[in-house]
PDB file of C-alpha atoms in Angstrom:
ATOM      1  CA  UNK A 828      -1.485   8.069  14.631  1.00 82.00           C
ATOM      2  CA  UNK A 829      -3.114   6.131  11.798  1.00 89.00           C
ATOM      3  CA  UNK A 830      -6.492   7.130  10.389  1.00 92.00           C
ATOM      4  CA  UNK A 831      -7.673   3.517  10.510  1.00 97.00           C
ATOM      5  CA  UNK A 832      -7.413   1.780  13.876  1.00 97.00           C
ATOM      6  CA  UNK A 833      -6.144  -1.763  14.222  1.00 98.00           C
ATOM      7  CA  UNK A 834      -5.077  -3.685  17.321  1.00 98.00           C
ATOM      8  CA  UNK A 835      -1.265  -3.717  17.450  1.00 97.00           C
ATOM      9  CA  UNK A 836      -1.141  -7.436  18.046  1.00 97.00           C
ATOM     10  CA  UNK A 837      -3.136 -10.624  17.741  1.00 98.00           C
ATOM     11  CA  UNK A 838      -2.325 -14.242  18.381  1.00 97.00           C
ATOM     12  CA  UNK A 839      -3.669 -17.732  17.992  1.00 97.00           C
ATOM     13  CA  UNK A 840      -2.688 -21.359  17.974  1.00 97.00           C
ATOM     14  CA  UNK A 841      -2.443 -23.538  14.876  1.00 97.00           C
ATOM     15  CA  UNK A 842      -5.853 -24.495  13.556  1.00 97.00           C
ATOM     16  CA  UNK A 843      -7.605 -21.689  15.405  1.00 97.00           C
ATOM     17  CA  UNK A 844      -9.668 -18.895  13.827  1.00 98.00           C
ATOM     18  CA  UNK A 845      -8.373 -15.363  14.357  1.00 98.00           C
ATOM     19  CA  UNK A 846      -9.953 -12.044  13.453  1.00 98.00           C
ATOM     20  CA  UNK A 847      -8.297  -8.654  13.068  1.00 98.00           C
ATOM     21  CA  UNK A 848     -10.414  -5.539  13.229  1.00 98.00           C
ATOM     22  CA  UNK A 849     -10.066  -2.241  11.393  1.00 98.00           C
ATOM     23  CA  UNK A 850     -12.053   0.759  12.529  1.00 98.00           C
ATOM     24  CA  UNK A 851     -12.544   3.913  10.508  1.00 97.00           C
ATOM     25  CA  UNK A 852     -15.102   6.627   9.862  1.00 96.00           C
ATOM     26  CA  UNK A 853     -17.814   7.680   7.466  1.00 96.00           C
ATOM     27  CA  UNK A 854     -15.311   9.294   5.106  1.00 95.00           C
ATOM     28  CA  UNK A 855     -13.260   6.155   4.583  1.00 95.00           C
ATOM     29  CA  UNK A 856     -14.590   2.700   5.483  1.00 96.00           C
ATOM     30  CA  UNK A 857     -18.125   4.039   5.768  1.00 96.00           C
ATOM     31  CA  UNK A 858     -18.182   5.065   2.116  1.00 94.00           C
ATOM     32  CA  UNK A 859     -15.449   3.046   0.394  1.00 95.00           C
ATOM     33  CA  UNK A 860     -14.244  -0.517   0.206  1.00 96.00           C
ATOM     34  CA  UNK A 861     -11.487  -1.993   2.361  1.00 97.00           C
ATOM     35  CA  UNK A 862      -8.349  -3.806   1.251  1.00 98.00           C
ATOM     36  CA  UNK A 863      -6.055  -5.949   3.377  1.00 98.00           C
ATOM     37  CA  UNK A 864      -2.330  -6.539   2.965  1.00 98.00           C
ATOM     38  CA  UNK A 865      -0.004  -9.143   4.447  1.00 98.00           C
ATOM     39  CA  UNK A 866       3.632  -8.269   5.074  1.00 98.00           C
ATOM     40  CA  UNK A 867       6.484 -10.509   6.178  1.00 98.00           C
ATOM     41  CA  UNK A 868       9.605  -8.936   7.732  1.00 96.00           C
ATOM     42  CA  UNK A 869      11.857  -7.357   5.142  1.00 95.00           C
ATOM     43  CA  UNK A 870       9.439  -7.869   2.270  1.00 97.00           C
ATOM     44  CA  UNK A 871       6.867  -5.804   0.426  1.00 98.00           C
ATOM     45  CA  UNK A 872       3.195  -5.916   1.371  1.00 98.00           C
ATOM     46  CA  UNK A 873       1.096  -8.413  -0.554  1.00 98.00           C
ATOM     47  CA  UNK A 874      -2.551  -7.909  -1.465  1.00 97.00           C
ATOM     48  CA  UNK A 875      -4.637 -10.342   0.585  1.00 98.00           C
ATOM     49  CA  UNK A 876      -8.220  -9.076   0.291  1.00 98.00           C
ATOM     50  CA  UNK A 877      -9.652  -6.346  -1.943  1.00 97.00           C
ATOM     51  CA  UNK A 878     -13.057  -4.733  -2.189  1.00 96.00           C
ATOM     52  CA  UNK A 879     -13.982  -5.848   1.342  1.00 97.00           C
ATOM     53  CA  UNK A 880     -14.139  -9.577   0.687  1.00 97.00           C
ATOM     54  CA  UNK A 881     -12.503 -10.528  -2.615  1.00 96.00           C
ATOM     55  CA  UNK A 882      -9.457 -12.771  -2.711  1.00 97.00           C
ATOM     56  CA  UNK A 883      -6.851 -12.387  -5.456  1.00 95.00           C
ATOM     57  CA  UNK A 884      -5.886 -15.539  -7.307  1.00 95.00           C
ATOM     58  CA  UNK A 885      -3.593 -17.653  -5.177  1.00 95.00           C
ATOM     59  CA  UNK A 886      -4.779 -16.433  -1.778  1.00 97.00           C
ATOM     60  CA  UNK A 887      -6.130 -19.371   0.233  1.00 97.00           C
ATOM     61  CA  UNK A 888      -9.811 -19.339   1.147  1.00 96.00           C
ATOM     62  CA  UNK A 889      -8.740 -19.502   4.796  1.00 97.00           C
ATOM     63  CA  UNK A 890      -8.522 -15.722   4.497  1.00 98.00           C
ATOM     64  CA  UNK A 891     -11.764 -13.771   4.385  1.00 98.00           C
ATOM     65  CA  UNK A 892     -12.825 -10.174   4.782  1.00 98.00           C
ATOM     66  CA  UNK A 893     -15.987  -8.404   5.810  1.00 98.00           C
ATOM     67  CA  UNK A 894     -17.241  -4.874   6.355  1.00 98.00           C
ATOM     68  CA  UNK A 895     -20.054  -3.378   8.368  1.00 97.00           C
ATOM     69  CA  UNK A 896     -20.640   0.329   8.680  1.00 97.00           C
ATOM     70  CA  UNK A 897     -17.355   2.020   9.517  1.00 97.00           C
ATOM     71  CA  UNK A 898     -15.508  -1.147  10.527  1.00 98.00           C
ATOM     72  CA  UNK A 899     -13.967  -4.074   8.720  1.00 98.00           C
ATOM     73  CA  UNK A 900     -12.506  -7.405   9.746  1.00 98.00           C
ATOM     74  CA  UNK A 901     -10.023  -9.903   8.414  1.00 98.00           C
ATOM     75  CA  UNK A 902     -10.567 -13.484   9.461  1.00 98.00           C
ATOM     76  CA  UNK A 903      -8.019 -16.254   9.206  1.00 98.00           C
ATOM     77  CA  UNK A 904      -9.319 -19.759   9.785  1.00 97.00           C
ATOM     78  CA  UNK A 905      -7.232 -22.888  10.221  1.00 97.00           C
ATOM     79  CA  UNK A 906      -4.332 -20.745  11.401  1.00 98.00           C
ATOM     80  CA  UNK A 907      -0.915 -21.900  10.206  1.00 97.00           C
ATOM     81  CA  UNK A 908       2.573 -20.976  11.374  1.00 97.00           C
ATOM     82  CA  UNK A 909       3.285 -19.357   8.017  1.00 97.00           C
ATOM     83  CA  UNK A 910       0.481 -16.864   8.644  1.00 98.00           C
ATOM     84  CA  UNK A 911       2.674 -15.103  11.207  1.00 98.00           C
ATOM     85  CA  UNK A 912       3.076 -11.657   9.668  1.00 98.00           C
ATOM     86  CA  UNK A 913       1.915  -8.060   9.844  1.00 98.00           C
ATOM     87  CA  UNK A 914      -1.526  -7.245   8.455  1.00 98.00           C
ATOM     88  CA  UNK A 915      -2.672  -3.830   7.265  1.00 98.00           C
ATOM     89  CA  UNK A 916      -6.085  -2.539   6.276  1.00 98.00           C
ATOM     90  CA  UNK A 917      -6.481   0.293   3.784  1.00 98.00           C
ATOM     91  CA  UNK A 918      -9.281   2.391   2.345  1.00 96.00           C
ATOM     92  CA  UNK A 919      -9.789   5.520   0.287  1.00 94.00           C
ATOM     93  CA  UNK A 920     -10.721   8.521   2.382  1.00 93.00           C
ATOM     94  CA  UNK A 921     -12.974  11.135   0.769  1.00 92.00           C
ATOM     95  CA  UNK A 922     -11.832  13.985   3.006  1.00 89.00           C
ATOM     96  CA  UNK A 923      -9.160  16.543   2.093  1.00 81.00           C
ATOM     97  CA  UNK A 924      -9.668  16.018  -1.650  1.00 82.00           C
ATOM     98  CA  UNK A 925      -9.147  12.276  -1.324  1.00 86.00           C
ATOM     99  CA  UNK A 926      -6.399  10.237   0.247  1.00 91.00           C
ATOM    100  CA  UNK A 927      -5.461   6.585   0.737  1.00 95.00           C
ATOM    101  CA  UNK A 928      -5.319   5.754   4.439  1.00 95.00           C
ATOM    102  CA  UNK A 929      -3.897   2.720   6.186  1.00 97.00           C
ATOM    103  CA  UNK A 930      -4.272   1.092   9.553  1.00 97.00           C
ATOM    104  CA  UNK A 931      -1.277   0.992  11.842  1.00 97.00           C
ATOM    105  CA  UNK A 932      -0.871  -2.717  11.283  1.00 97.00           C
ATOM    106  CA  UNK A 933      -1.461  -5.804  13.396  1.00 98.00           C
ATOM    107  CA  UNK A 934       1.316  -8.229  14.178  1.00 98.00           C
ATOM    108  CA  UNK A 935      -0.082 -11.742  14.170  1.00 98.00           C
ATOM    109  CA  UNK A 936       1.771 -14.307  16.261  1.00 98.00           C
ATOM    110  CA  UNK A 937       1.105 -18.012  15.887  1.00 97.00           C
ATOM    111  CA  UNK A 938       1.761 -19.565  19.278  1.00 94.00           C
TER     112      UNK A 938
ATOM    113  CA  UNK B 234       3.969 -11.498 -14.736  1.00 92.00           C
ATOM    114  CA  UNK B 235       4.054  -7.837 -13.784  1.00 95.00           C
ATOM    115  CA  UNK B 236       7.163  -6.723 -11.955  1.00 97.00           C
ATOM    116  CA  UNK B 237       8.048  -3.358 -10.438  1.00 98.00           C
ATOM    117  CA  UNK B 238      11.550  -2.372  -9.407  1.00 98.00           C
ATOM    118  CA  UNK B 239      12.443   0.733  -7.447  1.00 98.00           C
ATOM    119  CA  UNK B 240      15.771   2.498  -7.691  1.00 97.00           C
ATOM    120  CA  UNK B 241      16.981   5.390  -5.615  1.00 93.00           C
ATOM    121  CA  UNK B 242      19.949   7.160  -4.052  1.00 94.00           C
ATOM    122  CA  UNK B 243      20.049   5.186  -0.781  1.00 93.00           C
ATOM    123  CA  UNK B 244      21.592   7.892   1.391  1.00 97.00           C
ATOM    124  CA  UNK B 245      20.714  11.576   1.066  1.00 97.00           C
ATOM    125  CA  UNK B 246      21.446  14.672   3.109  1.00 97.00           C
ATOM    126  CA  UNK B 247      18.817  16.815   4.808  1.00 97.00           C
ATOM    127  CA  UNK B 248      17.271  19.481   2.549  1.00 96.00           C
ATOM    128  CA  UNK B 249      18.123  17.545  -0.622  1.00 97.00           C
ATOM    129  CA  UNK B 250      15.576  16.457  -3.234  1.00 97.00           C
ATOM    130  CA  UNK B 251      16.039  12.753  -3.945  1.00 97.00           C
ATOM    131  CA  UNK B 252      14.528  11.155  -7.006  1.00 97.00           C
ATOM    132  CA  UNK B 253      13.255   7.564  -7.081  1.00 98.00           C
ATOM    133  CA  UNK B 254      12.301   5.617 -10.163  1.00 98.00           C
ATOM    134  CA  UNK B 255      10.027   2.623 -10.594  1.00 98.00           C
ATOM    135  CA  UNK B 256      10.713   0.467 -13.631  1.00 98.00           C
ATOM    136  CA  UNK B 257       7.791  -1.625 -14.810  1.00 97.00           C
ATOM    137  CA  UNK B 258       8.129  -4.904 -16.723  1.00 95.00           C
ATOM    138  CA  UNK B 259       5.487  -7.354 -17.856  1.00 94.00           C
ATOM    139  CA  UNK B 260       2.994  -4.507 -18.121  1.00 92.00           C
ATOM    140  CA  UNK B 261       2.672  -0.978 -19.479  1.00 91.00           C
ATOM    141  CA  UNK B 262       2.504   2.374 -17.716  1.00 93.00           C
ATOM    142  CA  UNK B 263       0.569   3.630 -20.744  1.00 91.00           C
ATOM    143  CA  UNK B 264      -2.340   1.308 -19.985  1.00 90.00           C
ATOM    144  CA  UNK B 265      -5.601   3.136 -19.346  1.00 86.00           C
ATOM    145  CA  UNK B 266      -6.671   0.396 -16.938  1.00 88.00           C
ATOM    146  CA  UNK B 267      -4.338   1.271 -14.091  1.00 93.00           C
ATOM    147  CA  UNK B 268      -2.858   3.976 -11.932  1.00 94.00           C
ATOM    148  CA  UNK B 269       0.643   3.826 -10.467  1.00 97.00           C
ATOM    149  CA  UNK B 270       1.521   4.833  -6.948  1.00 97.00           C
ATOM    150  CA  UNK B 271       4.155   5.375  -4.283  1.00 98.00           C
ATOM    151  CA  UNK B 272       3.845   4.248  -0.660  1.00 98.00           C
ATOM    152  CA  UNK B 273       6.464   4.513   2.066  1.00 98.00           C
ATOM    153  CA  UNK B 274       7.155   2.779   5.355  1.00 98.00           C
ATOM    154  CA  UNK B 275       9.471   4.255   8.009  1.00 97.00           C
ATOM    155  CA  UNK B 276      11.555   1.622   9.813  1.00 96.00           C
ATOM    156  CA  UNK B 277       9.378  -0.331  12.219  1.00 94.00           C
ATOM    157  CA  UNK B 278       6.277   1.679  11.362  1.00 95.00           C
ATOM    158  CA  UNK B 279       3.186   1.493   9.170  1.00 95.00           C
ATOM    159  CA  UNK B 280       2.405   2.344   5.580  1.00 97.00           C
ATOM    160  CA  UNK B 281       1.806   5.845   4.214  1.00 97.00           C
ATOM    161  CA  UNK B 282       0.488   6.645   0.745  1.00 97.00           C
ATOM    162  CA  UNK B 283       2.510   9.332  -1.020  1.00 98.00           C
ATOM    163  CA  UNK B 284       0.693   9.764  -4.305  1.00 96.00           C
ATOM    164  CA  UNK B 285      -0.525   8.225  -7.552  1.00 95.00           C
ATOM    165  CA  UNK B 286      -0.330   8.977 -11.265  1.00 95.00           C
ATOM    166  CA  UNK B 287      -2.278   8.006 -14.366  1.00 90.00           C
ATOM    167  CA  UNK B 288      -0.689   7.351 -17.755  1.00 86.00           C
ATOM    168  CA  UNK B 289      -1.928  10.775 -18.889  1.00 87.00           C
ATOM    169  CA  UNK B 290       0.164  12.401 -16.183  1.00 88.00           C
ATOM    170  CA  UNK B 291      -2.777  13.232 -13.955  1.00 91.00           C
ATOM    171  CA  UNK B 292      -1.637  13.061 -10.321  1.00 94.00           C
ATOM    172  CA  UNK B 293      -3.101  12.817  -6.863  1.00 94.00           C
ATOM    173  CA  UNK B 294      -1.013  13.468  -3.775  1.00 95.00           C
ATOM    174  CA  UNK B 295      -1.275  12.871  -0.038  1.00 94.00           C
ATOM    175  CA  UNK B 296      -2.348  16.269   1.335  1.00 93.00           C
ATOM    176  CA  UNK B 297       0.261  16.043   4.082  1.00 93.00           C
ATOM    177  CA  UNK B 298       3.077  15.700   1.531  1.00 96.00           C
ATOM    178  CA  UNK B 299       1.621  17.535  -1.440  1.00 95.00           C
ATOM    179  CA  UNK B 300       3.833  20.619  -1.156  1.00 96.00           C
ATOM    180  CA  UNK B 301       7.002  18.510  -1.404  1.00 98.00           C
ATOM    181  CA  UNK B 302       6.044  15.727  -3.805  1.00 98.00           C
ATOM    182  CA  UNK B 303       6.230  15.466  -7.573  1.00 98.00           C
ATOM    183  CA  UNK B 304       5.294  12.252  -9.371  1.00 97.00           C
ATOM    184  CA  UNK B 305       5.816  11.881 -13.093  1.00 96.00           C
ATOM    185  CA  UNK B 306       5.494   9.124 -15.676  1.00 95.00           C
ATOM    186  CA  UNK B 307       7.639   8.320 -18.702  1.00 94.00           C
ATOM    187  CA  UNK B 308       5.617   5.883 -20.780  1.00 92.00           C
ATOM    188  CA  UNK B 309       8.388   5.628 -23.384  1.00 94.00           C
ATOM    189  CA  UNK B 310      10.685   4.138 -20.739  1.00 96.00           C
ATOM    190  CA  UNK B 311       7.844   2.344 -18.941  1.00 96.00           C
ATOM    191  CA  UNK B 312       8.804   4.094 -15.715  1.00 97.00           C
ATOM    192  CA  UNK B 313       7.341   6.476 -13.209  1.00 97.00           C
ATOM    193  CA  UNK B 314       9.219   8.608 -10.715  1.00 97.00           C
ATOM    194  CA  UNK B 315       8.986  10.325  -7.368  1.00 98.00           C
ATOM    195  CA  UNK B 316      10.745  13.476  -6.240  1.00 98.00           C
ATOM    196  CA  UNK B 317      10.529  14.537  -2.594  1.00 98.00           C
ATOM    197  CA  UNK B 318      11.929  17.939  -1.783  1.00 97.00           C
ATOM    198  CA  UNK B 319      13.475  19.318   1.395  1.00 96.00           C
ATOM    199  CA  UNK B 320      13.855  15.943   3.047  1.00 97.00           C
ATOM    200  CA  UNK B 321      14.468  15.517   6.754  1.00 97.00           C
ATOM    201  CA  UNK B 322      15.199  12.518   8.940  1.00 97.00           C
ATOM    202  CA  UNK B 323      11.444  11.964   9.172  1.00 97.00           C
ATOM    203  CA  UNK B 324      11.474  10.998   5.483  1.00 98.00           C
ATOM    204  CA  UNK B 325      13.741   8.031   6.156  1.00 98.00           C
ATOM    205  CA  UNK B 326      11.736   5.052   4.975  1.00 98.00           C
ATOM    206  CA  UNK B 327      11.442   2.159   2.581  1.00 98.00           C
ATOM    207  CA  UNK B 328       9.760   3.518  -0.532  1.00 98.00           C
ATOM    208  CA  UNK B 329       7.532   1.174  -2.512  1.00 98.00           C
ATOM    209  CA  UNK B 330       6.040   1.629  -5.932  1.00 98.00           C
ATOM    210  CA  UNK B 331       2.823  -0.188  -6.739  1.00 98.00           C
ATOM    211  CA  UNK B 332       0.169  -0.657  -9.383  1.00 97.00           C
ATOM    212  CA  UNK B 333      -3.344   0.518  -8.638  1.00 95.00           C
ATOM    213  CA  UNK B 334      -6.050  -1.672 -10.123  1.00 93.00           C
ATOM    214  CA  UNK B 335      -9.769  -1.161 -10.457  1.00 89.00           C
ATOM    215  CA  UNK B 336     -12.404  -3.851  -9.988  1.00 85.00           C
ATOM    216  CA  UNK B 337     -15.756  -4.095 -11.751  1.00 82.00           C
ATOM    217  CA  UNK B 338     -17.392  -2.200  -8.924  1.00 82.00           C
ATOM    218  CA  UNK B 339     -15.157   0.796  -9.404  1.00 82.00           C
ATOM    219  CA  UNK B 340     -13.055   0.079  -6.334  1.00 88.00           C
ATOM    220  CA  UNK B 341      -9.297   0.639  -6.306  1.00 92.00           C
ATOM    221  CA  UNK B 342      -6.547  -1.366  -4.663  1.00 96.00           C
ATOM    222  CA  UNK B 343      -2.753  -1.768  -4.815  1.00 96.00           C
ATOM    223  CA  UNK B 344      -2.281  -5.190  -6.372  1.00 95.00           C
ATOM    224  CA  UNK B 345       1.387  -5.376  -7.371  1.00 97.00           C
ATOM    225  CA  UNK B 346       4.242  -3.935  -5.321  1.00 98.00           C
ATOM    226  CA  UNK B 347       7.933  -3.473  -5.911  1.00 98.00           C
ATOM    227  CA  UNK B 348      10.415  -4.868  -3.398  1.00 97.00           C
ATOM    228  CA  UNK B 349      11.057  -1.392  -1.979  1.00 98.00           C
ATOM    229  CA  UNK B 350      14.127   0.792  -1.698  1.00 98.00           C
ATOM    230  CA  UNK B 351      15.451   2.269   1.539  1.00 98.00           C
ATOM    231  CA  UNK B 352      16.092   5.993   1.551  1.00 98.00           C
ATOM    232  CA  UNK B 353      18.040   7.208   4.569  1.00 98.00           C
ATOM    233  CA  UNK B 354      18.230  10.916   5.292  1.00 97.00           C
ATOM    234  CA  UNK B 355      21.326  11.739   7.299  1.00 96.00           C
ATOM    235  CA  UNK B 356      24.086  14.284   7.305  1.00 95.00           C
TER     236      UNK B 356
END
């Protein structure tokens, strides 16, 4: 049971806009920023979005992040087949002396 | 370009205390700008933070693992390490090392990851 809640799956067709949600609480998303990671099978996670809505160099602007209250979202516009991957949200949690927490991950399928 | 490379025992027996090492190249573990961390992922499951360390040796552990985890840093070798005691099958996972960066707003994130090393606990 992950501290942050994500839908286990999401899907879309090429060119479509897809959003993935991440729900938390006041001790994590409600008081800290959210980061998003993209992971392809058999590879390490890659930083996709940091500090709620910042893109590292090299990440296409098709990927965007937002946060409101105790929830966050990752949006992917102009969906491409190569976007098919697992996506994880993460945030610092202030409870129990501090702890990084992750969502359970969302598997994105491009139909 | 920063690179991190994990190394570990691969297969360990229950109750043992495996040690994993993360070798850093293209950057320095003695930098005051970053932390260094360990994250694991059981097969087919999600990510779990294990702990982080600063170049000074200051550590922060996941409360659920704290009693079994020791993370250390050797700045002379540009490495940091993880020891996990009394392992069971539930500790079978891919173990990743990562760099923790800080943005101008004081927010942290894992920006560089190693490729991961699988540790299997089995008798």
